[in-house]
């Protein structure tokens, strides 16, 4: 199958499985799994932070970070489109008693500075206490401009707010912009980095930040059920990904560009946007389900809905992209003929 639904669909490669099988293990709830410790230290070092903490998912890593920054009755500023706000089951409110204050994202994914400033509440018993600004990079595949991120973080700090980055795809942002992971992470107090997206691991995210903040997140991880035992078997996959699958993200970005170029030549569909490893399409409603079915019969999976998003990853080759474009062309040739 050529699976373009998401970069979360990758399967561990033979090399990754071998590394998992060979991992030295311990009980990480007792803090004695050496492979987990190695991963946490390696990610912290690359991100330029004091410490790292391994989580089973990005959702839990983001939530533990929010709970490390905010207490009951506090508020975090977040984009309307942000994963933490929109796609994580409202966990901050449900489990953290943290009120989200959503802010409309600009077209480039940023949160306009004047909207951030206007959303910060005065200290008054009527209001939740605004404690945190949370950004996402990449967001919908787009890399946030570095100068913007700097300014947003400076504004947050000047108002006494902490900063968190949902960096599920921070490595895509680094590779696409030519910045180091450390530069992408520098403006933030905590960053959640996923290994189960474009980096190709089956499971795992690492939260990085100061030792003090991570001690708080460690407690919340346990409360949220994220304390894992011989999790070095999973951490080994993430270490393998860190060593082998970061620089190659450039290939996914190039493939997404080729995919967008190919699809732009098809009259019936509109490529709304392409950035890093994502291509957003607008497909006339009447074609969505039939196109999805047509492609599925030919071994190509897409999320067939109005406003479809196609994602490239390490299990999609340049040849697969050509195959997918040809198949979409074939569908429209059939439906017009
Ligand atoms: C931007 C972003 N943040 C966080 C997550 C959550 O990661 P997980 O699925 O590991 O919980 C995702 C998942 O797709 C994501 O795309």
Coordinates of C-alpha atoms in Angstrom, one line a residue, residues 43-284:
X43 CA 17.2 14.3 22.9
X44 CA 17.8 16.8 25.7
X45 CA 21.3 17.4 24.3
X46 CA 20.1 17.9 20.7
X47 CA 17.4 20.2 21.9
X48 CA 19.8 22.2 24.1
X49 CA 17.8 21.6 27.3
X50 CA 18.7 20.2 30.7
X51 CA 16.5 17.1 30.7
X52 CA 14.2 14.8 28.7
X53 CA 11.3 12.5 29.7
X54 CA 10.0 9.7 27.6
X55 CA 6.3 9.4 27.0
X56 CA 4.1 6.8 25.2
X57 CA 2.4 9.5 23.1
X58 CA 2.6 13.1 22.0
X59 CA -0.8 13.7 23.5
X60 CA 0.4 12.6 26.9
X61 CA 3.6 14.5 26.6
X62 CA 1.8 17.7 25.7
X63 CA -0.7 17.3 28.5
X64 CA 1.9 16.5 31.2
X65 CA 3.8 19.7 30.1
X66 CA 0.6 21.8 30.3
X67 CA 0.0 20.4 33.8
X68 CA 3.6 21.1 34.8
X69 CA 3.2 24.7 33.8
X70 CA -0.4 25.4 34.9
X71 CA -2.4 24.6 38.0
X72 CA -6.1 24.2 38.5
X73 CA -7.9 27.4 37.4
X74 CA -5.0 28.6 35.2
X75 CA -5.2 29.2 31.5
X76 CA -3.1 28.6 28.5
X77 CA -3.2 30.5 25.2
X78 CA -3.3 28.2 22.2
X79 CA -4.2 28.3 18.5
X80 CA -7.7 27.3 17.3
X81 CA -6.0 24.9 15.0
X82 CA -3.5 23.6 17.5
X83 CA -3.4 19.8 18.1
X84 CA -3.3 20.3 21.9
X85 CA -6.5 22.3 21.7
X86 CA -8.4 20.6 18.9
X87 CA -7.3 17.0 18.7
X88 CA -6.4 15.9 22.2
X89 CA -9.9 15.3 23.6
X90 CA -9.8 18.6 25.6
X91 CA -7.4 16.9 28.0
X92 CA -6.1 20.1 29.4
X93 CA -9.6 21.1 30.6
X94 CA -10.8 17.5 31.3
X95 CA -7.8 16.2 33.2
X96 CA -5.8 19.3 34.1
X97 CA -8.5 21.7 35.1
X98 CA -6.7 24.1 32.8
X99 CA -8.8 26.5 30.8
X100 CA -7.7 26.8 27.1
X101 CA -8.0 30.3 25.6
X102 CA -8.0 29.6 21.9
X103 CA -6.7 32.3 19.5
X104 CA -7.4 32.3 15.8
X105 CA -4.3 31.2 13.8
X106 CA -3.1 33.5 11.0
X107 CA -2.7 31.9 7.5
X108 CA 0.9 31.0 8.3
X109 CA -0.1 29.2 11.5
X110 CA 1.2 31.8 13.8
X111 CA -0.8 33.5 16.6
X112 CA -0.8 37.2 15.9
X113 CA 1.1 39.0 18.7
X114 CA -1.6 41.6 19.3
X115 CA -4.1 38.8 19.8
X116 CA -1.8 37.1 22.3
X117 CA -1.4 40.4 24.2
X118 CA -5.2 41.0 24.1
X119 CA -5.9 37.5 25.5
X120 CA -3.7 37.8 28.6
X121 CA -6.1 38.4 31.5
X122 CA -5.3 40.8 34.4
X123 CA -4.9 39.3 37.8
X124 CA -8.4 39.5 39.0
X125 CA -10.6 36.9 40.8
X126 CA -13.0 37.0 37.8
X127 CA -10.5 35.6 35.4
X128 CA -8.5 32.4 35.0
X129 CA -4.8 33.1 35.5
X130 CA -3.1 33.2 32.2
X131 CA 0.1 31.2 32.7
X132 CA 1.3 29.7 29.4
X133 CA 1.6 30.3 25.7
X134 CA 1.6 27.1 23.6
X135 CA 2.7 27.1 19.9
X136 CA 3.0 24.3 17.4
X137 CA 5.9 23.9 14.9
X138 CA 5.4 22.6 12.2
X139 CA 1.7 23.5 12.1
X140 CA -0.2 21.9 9.3
X141 CA 3.2 21.3 7.8
X142 CA 4.2 25.0 7.9
X143 CA 7.4 26.1 9.7
X144 CA 6.8 29.1 12.0
X145 CA 9.1 32.0 11.0
X146 CA 12.0 32.0 13.5
X147 CA 11.7 35.8 14.1
X148 CA 8.0 35.4 14.9
X149 CA 8.7 32.7 17.4
X150 CA 11.3 34.8 19.1
X151 CA 9.0 37.7 19.4
X152 CA 6.0 35.6 20.6
X153 CA 8.2 34.0 23.3
X154 CA 9.6 37.4 24.3
X155 CA 6.1 38.8 24.6
X156 CA 5.0 35.8 26.7
X157 CA 8.0 36.2 29.0
X158 CA 7.5 39.9 29.4
X159 CA 4.0 39.2 30.7
X160 CA 5.2 36.4 33.1
X161 CA 4.0 33.5 30.9
X162 CA 5.8 30.3 30.3
X163 CA 6.1 28.8 26.8
X164 CA 5.5 25.3 25.5
X165 CA 6.0 24.0 21.9
X166 CA 4.1 21.1 20.5
X167 CA 7.1 20.1 18.5
X168 CA 5.6 16.8 17.3
X169 CA 7.3 17.7 14.0
X170 CA 10.1 19.9 15.3
X171 CA 12.6 17.9 13.3
X172 CA 10.7 18.6 10.1
X173 CA 10.8 22.3 11.0
X174 CA 14.6 22.1 11.6
X175 CA 15.4 20.2 8.4
X176 CA 13.1 22.4 6.3
X177 CA 14.5 25.7 7.7
X178 CA 18.1 24.7 8.0
X179 CA 18.1 25.5 11.7
X180 CA 19.3 23.1 14.3
X181 CA 16.8 21.4 16.7
X182 CA 18.4 23.4 19.4
X183 CA 17.5 26.7 17.6
X184 CA 13.9 25.5 17.0
X185 CA 13.6 24.7 20.7
X186 CA 15.6 27.6 22.2
X187 CA 12.7 30.1 22.7
X188 CA 10.6 27.6 24.7
X189 CA 10.6 26.3 28.3
X190 CA 9.3 22.9 27.3
X191 CA 9.1 21.1 23.9
X192 CA 7.3 17.8 23.1
X193 CA 9.0 16.0 20.2
X194 CA 7.4 12.9 18.6
X195 CA 9.2 9.9 17.2
X196 CA 6.1 8.2 15.8
X197 CA 5.5 10.7 13.0
X198 CA 8.0 11.3 10.2
X199 CA 10.8 9.8 12.3
X200 CA 9.4 6.3 11.8
X201 CA 9.3 4.9 15.4
X202 CA 6.2 2.9 16.3
X203 CA 5.7 4.7 19.6
X204 CA 7.2 7.5 21.7
X205 CA 7.6 11.2 22.4
X206 CA 10.2 13.0 24.5
X207 CA 9.4 16.1 26.5
X208 CA 12.5 18.4 27.0
X209 CA 13.0 21.3 29.4
X210 CA 14.5 22.2 32.7
X211 CA 15.1 19.6 35.4
X212 CA 12.6 21.4 37.6
X213 CA 9.8 21.4 35.1
X214 CA 10.5 17.9 34.0
X215 CA 10.3 16.7 37.7
X216 CA 6.7 18.1 37.7
X217 CA 5.9 16.5 34.4
X218 CA 7.3 13.2 35.7
X219 CA 4.8 13.2 38.5
X220 CA 2.0 14.0 36.1
X221 CA 3.2 11.3 33.7
X222 CA 2.7 8.7 36.5
X223 CA -0.7 10.1 37.4
X224 CA -1.8 9.9 33.7
X225 CA -0.7 6.3 33.5
X226 CA 2.4 6.9 31.4
X227 CA 4.9 5.3 33.7
X228 CA 6.3 2.4 31.6
X229 CA 8.4 -0.5 32.7
X230 CA 10.9 -2.1 30.2
X231 CA 10.2 0.8 27.8
X232 CA 13.8 0.7 26.6
X233 CA 12.5 -1.6 23.9
X234 CA 10.6 1.5 22.6
X235 CA 13.2 4.0 23.4
X236 CA 15.6 2.0 21.2
X237 CA 13.4 2.6 18.2
X238 CA 13.4 6.3 19.0
X239 CA 17.2 6.4 19.4
X240 CA 17.5 4.6 16.0
X241 CA 15.2 7.2 14.5
X242 CA 17.2 10.0 16.0
X243 CA 20.4 8.6 14.5
X244 CA 19.0 7.5 11.1
X245 CA 15.8 9.3 10.2
X246 CA 16.2 13.0 10.9
X247 CA 18.3 14.3 7.9
X248 CA 16.3 12.1 5.5
X249 CA 13.1 14.1 6.3
X250 CA 14.4 16.4 3.4
X251 CA 13.5 13.5 1.1
X252 CA 9.9 13.5 2.4
X253 CA 9.7 17.3 1.9
X254 CA 11.0 16.9 -1.7
X255 CA 8.5 14.1 -2.3
X256 CA 5.6 16.3 -1.0
X257 CA 6.7 19.1 -3.4
X258 CA 6.7 16.7 -6.3
X259 CA 3.3 15.4 -5.3
X260 CA 1.9 18.9 -5.1
X261 CA 3.5 19.8 -8.5
X262 CA 1.9 16.7 -10.1
X263 CA -1.5 17.3 -8.6
X264 CA -1.5 21.0 -9.6
X265 CA -1.6 19.7 -13.2
X266 CA -5.0 18.1 -12.6
X267 CA -7.7 20.6 -13.3
X268 CA -10.4 19.2 -11.0
X269 CA -8.5 19.5 -7.8
X270 CA -6.9 22.5 -6.1
X271 CA -3.7 22.3 -4.2
X272 CA -4.4 24.7 -1.3
X273 CA -1.0 24.4 0.3
X274 CA 2.2 22.4 0.4
X275 CA 4.8 22.7 3.2
X276 CA 7.3 20.3 4.5
X277 CA 5.8 16.8 4.2
X278 CA 2.1 17.8 3.8
X279 CA -0.1 18.7 0.8
X280 CA -3.5 20.1 1.4
X281 CA -6.1 19.6 -1.4
X282 CA -9.5 20.8 -2.2
X283 CA -11.5 18.2 -4.1
X284 CA -15.0 18.7 -5.3

